[in-house]
PDB file of N, CA and C and ligand atoms in Angstrom:
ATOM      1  N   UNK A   1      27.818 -41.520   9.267  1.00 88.00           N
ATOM      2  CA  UNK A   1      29.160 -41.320   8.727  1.00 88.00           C
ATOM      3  C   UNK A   1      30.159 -42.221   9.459  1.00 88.00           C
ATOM      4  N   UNK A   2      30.880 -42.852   8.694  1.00 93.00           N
ATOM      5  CA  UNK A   2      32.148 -43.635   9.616  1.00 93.00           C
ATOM      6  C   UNK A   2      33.047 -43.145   9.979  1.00 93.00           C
ATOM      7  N   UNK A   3      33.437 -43.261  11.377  1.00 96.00           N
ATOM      8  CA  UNK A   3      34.396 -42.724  12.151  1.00 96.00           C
ATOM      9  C   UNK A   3      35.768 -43.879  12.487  1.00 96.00           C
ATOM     10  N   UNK A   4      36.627 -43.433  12.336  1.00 97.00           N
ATOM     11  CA  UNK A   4      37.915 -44.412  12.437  1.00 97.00           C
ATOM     12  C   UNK A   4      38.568 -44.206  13.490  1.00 97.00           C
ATOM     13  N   UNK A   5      39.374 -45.462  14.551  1.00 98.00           N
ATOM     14  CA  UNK A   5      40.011 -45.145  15.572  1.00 98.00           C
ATOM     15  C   UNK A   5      40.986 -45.863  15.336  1.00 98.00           C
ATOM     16  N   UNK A   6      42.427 -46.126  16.153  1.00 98.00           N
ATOM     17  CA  UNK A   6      43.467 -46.421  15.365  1.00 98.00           C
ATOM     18  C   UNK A   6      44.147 -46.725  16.979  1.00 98.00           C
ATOM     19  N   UNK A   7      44.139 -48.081  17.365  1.00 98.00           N
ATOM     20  CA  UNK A   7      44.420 -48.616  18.188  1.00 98.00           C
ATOM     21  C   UNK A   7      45.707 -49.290  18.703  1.00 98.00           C
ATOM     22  N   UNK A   8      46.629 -49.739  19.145  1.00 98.00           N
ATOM     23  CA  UNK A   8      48.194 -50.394  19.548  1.00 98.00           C
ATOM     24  C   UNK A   8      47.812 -51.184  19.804  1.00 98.00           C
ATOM     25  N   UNK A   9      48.136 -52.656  19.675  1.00 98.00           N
ATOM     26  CA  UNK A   9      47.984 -54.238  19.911  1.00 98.00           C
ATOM     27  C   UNK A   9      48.965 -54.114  20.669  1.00 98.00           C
ATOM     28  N   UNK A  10      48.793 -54.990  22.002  1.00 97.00           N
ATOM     29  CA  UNK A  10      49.590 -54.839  23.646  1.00 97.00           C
ATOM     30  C   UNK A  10      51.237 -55.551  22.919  1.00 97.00           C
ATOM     31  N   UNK A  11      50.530 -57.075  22.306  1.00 96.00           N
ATOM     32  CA  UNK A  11      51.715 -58.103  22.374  1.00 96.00           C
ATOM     33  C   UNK A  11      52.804 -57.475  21.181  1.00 96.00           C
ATOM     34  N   UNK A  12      52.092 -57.332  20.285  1.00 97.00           N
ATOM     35  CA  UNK A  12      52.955 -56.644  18.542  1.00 97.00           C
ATOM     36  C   UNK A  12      53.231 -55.521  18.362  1.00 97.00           C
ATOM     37  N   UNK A  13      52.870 -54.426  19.259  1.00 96.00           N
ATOM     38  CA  UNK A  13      53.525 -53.333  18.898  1.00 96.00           C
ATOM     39  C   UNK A  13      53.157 -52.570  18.013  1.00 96.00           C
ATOM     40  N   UNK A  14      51.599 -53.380  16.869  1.00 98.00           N
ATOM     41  CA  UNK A  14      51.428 -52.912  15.982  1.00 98.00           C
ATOM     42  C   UNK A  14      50.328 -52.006  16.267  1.00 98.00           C
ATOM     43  N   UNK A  15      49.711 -50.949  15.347  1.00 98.00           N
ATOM     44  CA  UNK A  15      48.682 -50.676  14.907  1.00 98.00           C
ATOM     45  C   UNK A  15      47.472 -50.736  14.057  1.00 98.00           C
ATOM     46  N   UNK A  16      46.661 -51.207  14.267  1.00 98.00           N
ATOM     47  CA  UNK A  16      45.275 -51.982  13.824  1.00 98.00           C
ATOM     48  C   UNK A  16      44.021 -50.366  13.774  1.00 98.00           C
ATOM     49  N   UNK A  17      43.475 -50.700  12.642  1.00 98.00           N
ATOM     50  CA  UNK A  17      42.486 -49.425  12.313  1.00 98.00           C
ATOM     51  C   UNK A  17      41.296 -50.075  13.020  1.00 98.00           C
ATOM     52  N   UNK A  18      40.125 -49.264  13.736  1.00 98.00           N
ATOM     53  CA  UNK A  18      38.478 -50.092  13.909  1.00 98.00           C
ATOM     54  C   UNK A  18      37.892 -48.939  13.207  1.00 98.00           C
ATOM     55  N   UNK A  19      36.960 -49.525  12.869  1.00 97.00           N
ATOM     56  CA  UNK A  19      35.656 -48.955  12.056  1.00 97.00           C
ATOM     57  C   UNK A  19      34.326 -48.667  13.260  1.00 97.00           C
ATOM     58  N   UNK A  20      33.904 -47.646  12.390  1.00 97.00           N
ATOM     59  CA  UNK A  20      32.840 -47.319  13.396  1.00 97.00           C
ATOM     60  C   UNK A  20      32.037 -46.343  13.003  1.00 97.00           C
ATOM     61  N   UNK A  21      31.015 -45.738  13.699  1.00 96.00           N
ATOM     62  CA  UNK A  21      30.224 -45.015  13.341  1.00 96.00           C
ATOM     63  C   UNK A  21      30.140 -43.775  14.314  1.00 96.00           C
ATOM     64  N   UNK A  22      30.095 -42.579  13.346  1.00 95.00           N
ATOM     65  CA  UNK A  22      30.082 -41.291  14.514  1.00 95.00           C
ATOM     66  C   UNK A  22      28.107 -41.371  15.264  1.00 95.00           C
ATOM     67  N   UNK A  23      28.240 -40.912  16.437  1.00 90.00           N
ATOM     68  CA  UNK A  23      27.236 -40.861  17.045  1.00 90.00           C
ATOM     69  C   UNK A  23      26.114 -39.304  16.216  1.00 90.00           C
ATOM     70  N   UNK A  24      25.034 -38.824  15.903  1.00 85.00           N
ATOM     71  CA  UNK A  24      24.747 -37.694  15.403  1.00 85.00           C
ATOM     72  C   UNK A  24      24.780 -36.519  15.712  1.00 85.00           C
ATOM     73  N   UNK A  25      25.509 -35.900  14.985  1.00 79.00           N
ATOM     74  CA  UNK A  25      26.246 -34.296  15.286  1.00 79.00           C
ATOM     75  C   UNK A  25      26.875 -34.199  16.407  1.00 79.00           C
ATOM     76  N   UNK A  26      27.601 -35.242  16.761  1.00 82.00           N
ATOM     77  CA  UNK A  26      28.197 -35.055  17.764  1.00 82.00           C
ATOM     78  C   UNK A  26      29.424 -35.794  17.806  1.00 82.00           C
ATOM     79  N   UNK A  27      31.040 -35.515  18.197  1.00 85.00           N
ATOM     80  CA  UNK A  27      31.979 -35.907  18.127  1.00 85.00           C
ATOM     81  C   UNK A  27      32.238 -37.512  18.510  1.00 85.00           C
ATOM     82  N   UNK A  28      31.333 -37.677  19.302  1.00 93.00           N
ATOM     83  CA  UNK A  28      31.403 -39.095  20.052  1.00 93.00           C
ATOM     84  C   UNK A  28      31.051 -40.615  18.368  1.00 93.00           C
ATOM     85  N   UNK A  29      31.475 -41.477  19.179  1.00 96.00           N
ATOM     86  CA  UNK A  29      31.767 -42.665  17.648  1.00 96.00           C
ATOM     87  C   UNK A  29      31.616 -43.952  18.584  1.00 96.00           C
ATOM     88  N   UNK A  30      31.653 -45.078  17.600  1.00 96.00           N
ATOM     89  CA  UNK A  30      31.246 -45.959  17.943  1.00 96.00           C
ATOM     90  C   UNK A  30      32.595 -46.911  17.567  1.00 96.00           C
ATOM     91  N   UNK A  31      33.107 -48.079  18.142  1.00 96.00           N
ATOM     92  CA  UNK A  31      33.955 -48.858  17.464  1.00 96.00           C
ATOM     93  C   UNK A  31      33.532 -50.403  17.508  1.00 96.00           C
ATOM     94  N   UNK A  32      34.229 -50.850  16.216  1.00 97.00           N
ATOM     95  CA  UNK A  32      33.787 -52.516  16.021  1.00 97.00           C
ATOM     96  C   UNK A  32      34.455 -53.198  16.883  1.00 97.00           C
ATOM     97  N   UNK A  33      34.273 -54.354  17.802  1.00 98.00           N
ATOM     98  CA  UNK A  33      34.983 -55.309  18.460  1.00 98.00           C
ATOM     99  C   UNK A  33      36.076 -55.519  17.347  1.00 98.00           C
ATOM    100  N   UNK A  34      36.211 -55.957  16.285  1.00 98.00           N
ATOM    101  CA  UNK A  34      37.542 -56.259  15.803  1.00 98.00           C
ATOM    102  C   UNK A  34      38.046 -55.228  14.870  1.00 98.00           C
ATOM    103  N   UNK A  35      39.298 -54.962  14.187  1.00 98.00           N
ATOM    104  CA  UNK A  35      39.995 -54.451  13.508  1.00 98.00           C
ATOM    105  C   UNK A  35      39.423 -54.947  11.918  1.00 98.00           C
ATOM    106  N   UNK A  36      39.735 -53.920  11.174  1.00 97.00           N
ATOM    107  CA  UNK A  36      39.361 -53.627   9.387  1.00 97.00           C
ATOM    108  C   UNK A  36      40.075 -55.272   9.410  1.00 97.00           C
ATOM    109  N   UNK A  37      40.861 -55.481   9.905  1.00 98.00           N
ATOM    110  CA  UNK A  37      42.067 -56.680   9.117  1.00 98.00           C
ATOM    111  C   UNK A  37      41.523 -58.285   9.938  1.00 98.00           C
ATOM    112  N   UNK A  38      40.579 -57.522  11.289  1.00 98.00           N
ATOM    113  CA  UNK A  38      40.740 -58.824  11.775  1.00 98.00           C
ATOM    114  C   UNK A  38      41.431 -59.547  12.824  1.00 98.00           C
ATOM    115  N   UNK A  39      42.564 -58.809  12.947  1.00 97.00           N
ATOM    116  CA  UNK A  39      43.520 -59.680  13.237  1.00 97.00           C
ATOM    117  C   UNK A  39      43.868 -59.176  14.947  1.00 97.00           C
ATOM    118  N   UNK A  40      42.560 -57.633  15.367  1.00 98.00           N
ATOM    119  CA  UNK A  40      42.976 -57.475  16.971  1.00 98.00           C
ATOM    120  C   UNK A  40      41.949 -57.112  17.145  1.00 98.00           C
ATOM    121  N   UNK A  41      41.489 -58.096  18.238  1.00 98.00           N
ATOM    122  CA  UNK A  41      40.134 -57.269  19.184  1.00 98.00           C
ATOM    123  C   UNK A  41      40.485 -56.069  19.875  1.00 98.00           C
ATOM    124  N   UNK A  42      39.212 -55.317  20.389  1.00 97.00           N
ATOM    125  CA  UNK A  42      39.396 -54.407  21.259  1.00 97.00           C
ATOM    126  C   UNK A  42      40.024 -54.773  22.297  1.00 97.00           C
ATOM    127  N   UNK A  43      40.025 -55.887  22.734  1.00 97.00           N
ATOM    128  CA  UNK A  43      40.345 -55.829  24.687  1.00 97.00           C
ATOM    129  C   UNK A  43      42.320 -55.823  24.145  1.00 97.00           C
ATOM    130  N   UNK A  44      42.617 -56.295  23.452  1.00 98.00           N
ATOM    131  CA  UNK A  44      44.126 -56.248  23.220  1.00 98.00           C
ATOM    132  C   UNK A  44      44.848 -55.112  22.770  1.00 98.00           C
ATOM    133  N   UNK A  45      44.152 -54.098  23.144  1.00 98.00           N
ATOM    134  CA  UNK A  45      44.935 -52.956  22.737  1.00 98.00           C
ATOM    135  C   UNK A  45      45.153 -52.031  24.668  1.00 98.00           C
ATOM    136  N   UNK A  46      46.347 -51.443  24.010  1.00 97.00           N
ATOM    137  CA  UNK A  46      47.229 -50.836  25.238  1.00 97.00           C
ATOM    138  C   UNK A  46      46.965 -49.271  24.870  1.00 97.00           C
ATOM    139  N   UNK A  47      46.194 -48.730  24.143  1.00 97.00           N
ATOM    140  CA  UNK A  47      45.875 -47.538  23.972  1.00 97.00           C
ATOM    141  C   UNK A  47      45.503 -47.270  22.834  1.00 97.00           C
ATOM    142  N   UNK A  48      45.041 -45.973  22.395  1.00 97.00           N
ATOM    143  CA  UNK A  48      44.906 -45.291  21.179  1.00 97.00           C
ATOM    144  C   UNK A  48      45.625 -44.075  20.601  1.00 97.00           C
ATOM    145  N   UNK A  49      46.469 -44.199  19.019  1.00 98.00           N
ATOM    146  CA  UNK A  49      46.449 -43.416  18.742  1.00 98.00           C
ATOM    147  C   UNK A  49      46.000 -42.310  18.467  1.00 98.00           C
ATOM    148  N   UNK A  50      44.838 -42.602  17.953  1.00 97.00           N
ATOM    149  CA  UNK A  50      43.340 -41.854  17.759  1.00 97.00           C
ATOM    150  C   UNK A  50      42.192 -42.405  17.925  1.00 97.00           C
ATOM    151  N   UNK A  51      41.302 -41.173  18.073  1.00 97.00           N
ATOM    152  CA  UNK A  51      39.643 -42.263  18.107  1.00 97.00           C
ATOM    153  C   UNK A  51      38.683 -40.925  17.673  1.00 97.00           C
ATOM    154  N   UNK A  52      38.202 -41.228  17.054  1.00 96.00           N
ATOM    155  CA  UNK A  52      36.655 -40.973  15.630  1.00 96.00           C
ATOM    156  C   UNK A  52      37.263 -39.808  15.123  1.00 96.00           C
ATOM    157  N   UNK A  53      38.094 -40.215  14.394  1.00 97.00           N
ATOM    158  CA  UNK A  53      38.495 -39.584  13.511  1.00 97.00           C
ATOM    159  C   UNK A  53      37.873 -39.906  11.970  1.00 97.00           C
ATOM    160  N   UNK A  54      37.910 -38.733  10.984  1.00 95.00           N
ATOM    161  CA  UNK A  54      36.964 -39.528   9.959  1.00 95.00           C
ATOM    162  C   UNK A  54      38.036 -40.008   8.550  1.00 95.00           C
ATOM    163  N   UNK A  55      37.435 -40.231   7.614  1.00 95.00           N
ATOM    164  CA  UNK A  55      38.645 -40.490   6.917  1.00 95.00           C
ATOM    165  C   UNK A  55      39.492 -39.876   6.345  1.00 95.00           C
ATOM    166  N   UNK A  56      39.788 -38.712   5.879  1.00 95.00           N
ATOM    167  CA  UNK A  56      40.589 -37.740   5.694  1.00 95.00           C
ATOM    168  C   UNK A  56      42.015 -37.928   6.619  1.00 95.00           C
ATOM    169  N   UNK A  57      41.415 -37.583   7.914  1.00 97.00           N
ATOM    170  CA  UNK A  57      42.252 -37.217   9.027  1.00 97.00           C
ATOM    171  C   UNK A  57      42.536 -38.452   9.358  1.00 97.00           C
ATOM    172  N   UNK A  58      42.044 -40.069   9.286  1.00 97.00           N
ATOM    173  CA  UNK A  58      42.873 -40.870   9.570  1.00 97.00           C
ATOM    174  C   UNK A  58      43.821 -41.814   8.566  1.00 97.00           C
ATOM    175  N   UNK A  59      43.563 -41.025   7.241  1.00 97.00           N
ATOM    176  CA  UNK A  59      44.795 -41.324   6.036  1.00 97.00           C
ATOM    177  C   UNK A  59      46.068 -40.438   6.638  1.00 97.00           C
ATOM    178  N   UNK A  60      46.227 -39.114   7.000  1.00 97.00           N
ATOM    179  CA  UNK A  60      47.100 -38.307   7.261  1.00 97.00           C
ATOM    180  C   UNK A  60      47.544 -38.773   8.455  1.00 97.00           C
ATOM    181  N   UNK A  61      46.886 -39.235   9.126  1.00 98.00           N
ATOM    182  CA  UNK A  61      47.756 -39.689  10.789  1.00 98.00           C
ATOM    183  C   UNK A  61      48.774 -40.766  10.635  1.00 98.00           C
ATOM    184  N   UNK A  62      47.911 -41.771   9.882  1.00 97.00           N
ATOM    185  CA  UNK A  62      48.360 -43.060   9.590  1.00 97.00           C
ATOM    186  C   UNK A  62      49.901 -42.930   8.602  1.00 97.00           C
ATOM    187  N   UNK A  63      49.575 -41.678   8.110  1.00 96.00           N
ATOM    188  CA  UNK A  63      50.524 -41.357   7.057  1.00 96.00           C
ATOM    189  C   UNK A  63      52.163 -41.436   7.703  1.00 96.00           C
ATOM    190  N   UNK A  64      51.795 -40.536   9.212  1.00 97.00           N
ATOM    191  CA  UNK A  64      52.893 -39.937   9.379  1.00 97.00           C
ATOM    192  C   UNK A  64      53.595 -41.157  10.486  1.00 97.00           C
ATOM    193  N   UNK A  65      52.267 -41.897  11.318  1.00 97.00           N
ATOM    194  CA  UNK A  65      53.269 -42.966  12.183  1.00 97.00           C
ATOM    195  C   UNK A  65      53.890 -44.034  10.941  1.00 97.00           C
ATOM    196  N   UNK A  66      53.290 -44.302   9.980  1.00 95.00           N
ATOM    197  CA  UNK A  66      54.191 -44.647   9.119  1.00 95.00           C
ATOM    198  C   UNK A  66      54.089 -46.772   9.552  1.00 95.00           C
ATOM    199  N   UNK A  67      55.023 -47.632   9.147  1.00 92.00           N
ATOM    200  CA  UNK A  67      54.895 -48.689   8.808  1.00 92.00           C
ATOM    201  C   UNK A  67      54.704 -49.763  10.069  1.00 92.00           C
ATOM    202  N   UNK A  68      54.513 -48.490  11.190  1.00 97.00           N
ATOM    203  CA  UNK A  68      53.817 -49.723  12.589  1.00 97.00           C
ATOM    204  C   UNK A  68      52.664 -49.906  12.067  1.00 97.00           C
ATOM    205  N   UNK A  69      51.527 -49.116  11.248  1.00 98.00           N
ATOM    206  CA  UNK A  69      49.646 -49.558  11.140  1.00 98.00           C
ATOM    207  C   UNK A  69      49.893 -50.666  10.332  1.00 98.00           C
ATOM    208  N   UNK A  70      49.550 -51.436  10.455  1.00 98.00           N
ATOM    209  CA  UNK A  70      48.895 -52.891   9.618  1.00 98.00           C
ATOM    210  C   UNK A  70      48.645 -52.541   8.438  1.00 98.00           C
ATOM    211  N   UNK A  71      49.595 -52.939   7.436  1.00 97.00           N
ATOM    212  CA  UNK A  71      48.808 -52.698   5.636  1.00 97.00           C
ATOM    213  C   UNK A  71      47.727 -53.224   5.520  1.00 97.00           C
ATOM    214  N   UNK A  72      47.028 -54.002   6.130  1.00 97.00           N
ATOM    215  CA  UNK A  72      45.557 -54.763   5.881  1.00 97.00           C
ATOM    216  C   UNK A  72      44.921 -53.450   5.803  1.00 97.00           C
ATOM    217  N   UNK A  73      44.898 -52.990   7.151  1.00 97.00           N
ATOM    218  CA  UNK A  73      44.005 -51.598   7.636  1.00 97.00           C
ATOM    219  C   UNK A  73      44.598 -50.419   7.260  1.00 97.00           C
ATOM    220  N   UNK A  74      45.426 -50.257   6.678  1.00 96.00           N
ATOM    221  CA  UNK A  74      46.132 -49.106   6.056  1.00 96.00           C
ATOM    222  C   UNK A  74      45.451 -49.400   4.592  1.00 96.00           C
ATOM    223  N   UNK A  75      45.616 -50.359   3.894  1.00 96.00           N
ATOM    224  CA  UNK A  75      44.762 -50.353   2.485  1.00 96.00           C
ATOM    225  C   UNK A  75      43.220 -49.949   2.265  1.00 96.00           C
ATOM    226  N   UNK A  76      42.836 -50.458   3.444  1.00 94.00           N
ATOM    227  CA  UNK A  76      41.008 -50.328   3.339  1.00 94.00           C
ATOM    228  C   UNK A  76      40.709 -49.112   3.364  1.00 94.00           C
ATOM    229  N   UNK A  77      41.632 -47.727   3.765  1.00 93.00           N
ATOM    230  CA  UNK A  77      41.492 -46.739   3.517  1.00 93.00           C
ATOM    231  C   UNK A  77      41.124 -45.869   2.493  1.00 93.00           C
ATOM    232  N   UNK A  78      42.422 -46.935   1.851  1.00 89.00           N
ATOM    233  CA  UNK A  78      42.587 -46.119   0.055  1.00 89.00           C
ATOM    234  C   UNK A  78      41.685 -46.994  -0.815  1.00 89.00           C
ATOM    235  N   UNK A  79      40.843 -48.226  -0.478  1.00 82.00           N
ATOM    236  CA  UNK A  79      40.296 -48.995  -1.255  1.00 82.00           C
ATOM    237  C   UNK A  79      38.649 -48.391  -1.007  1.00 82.00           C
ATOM    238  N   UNK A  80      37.932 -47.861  -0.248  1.00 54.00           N
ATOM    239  CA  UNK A  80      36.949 -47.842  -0.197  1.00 54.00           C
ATOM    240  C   UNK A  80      36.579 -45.975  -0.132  1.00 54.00           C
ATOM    241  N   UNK A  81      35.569 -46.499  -1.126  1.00 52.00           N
ATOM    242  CA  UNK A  81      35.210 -44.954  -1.255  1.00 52.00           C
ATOM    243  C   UNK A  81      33.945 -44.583  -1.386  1.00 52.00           C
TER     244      UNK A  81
HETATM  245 ZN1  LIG B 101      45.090 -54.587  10.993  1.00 78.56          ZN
END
């Protein structure tokens, strides 16, 4: 099952989604070196909003910080099903 984490880019301020995979039956997840969009590795982030969250719960998070997440990675949400 894919698990989503939702990361802060140090220099932009922005938020970048990673993709990943939950570990089995167990809360723990996995994340991709880069972002849905591409556009931020892991080492450039200054924290997390969230981490393995699945998709439900990271449409609603994303919902509420609102227009800091990256529309790249904010779309791939609603595009893949
Ligand atoms: Zn992005």
């Amino acid at each position: 099952m894919k698990s989503y984490t939702l990361k802060r880019r140090k220099d932009t301020e922005e938020y970048h989604l990673f993709e990943g995979e939950f570990a089995n039956n167990s809360p723990n997840c996995s994340s991709d070196q880069l972002s849905i969009c591409k556009k931020m590795n892991k080492i450039e982030s200054d924290g997390n909003a969230f981490t393995c969250f699945n998709e439900d719960q990271a449409r609603k998070r994303i919902a509420e910080i609102g227009r800091q997440v990256c529309g790249v990675c904010t779309s791939h949400l609603y595009t893949t099903y």
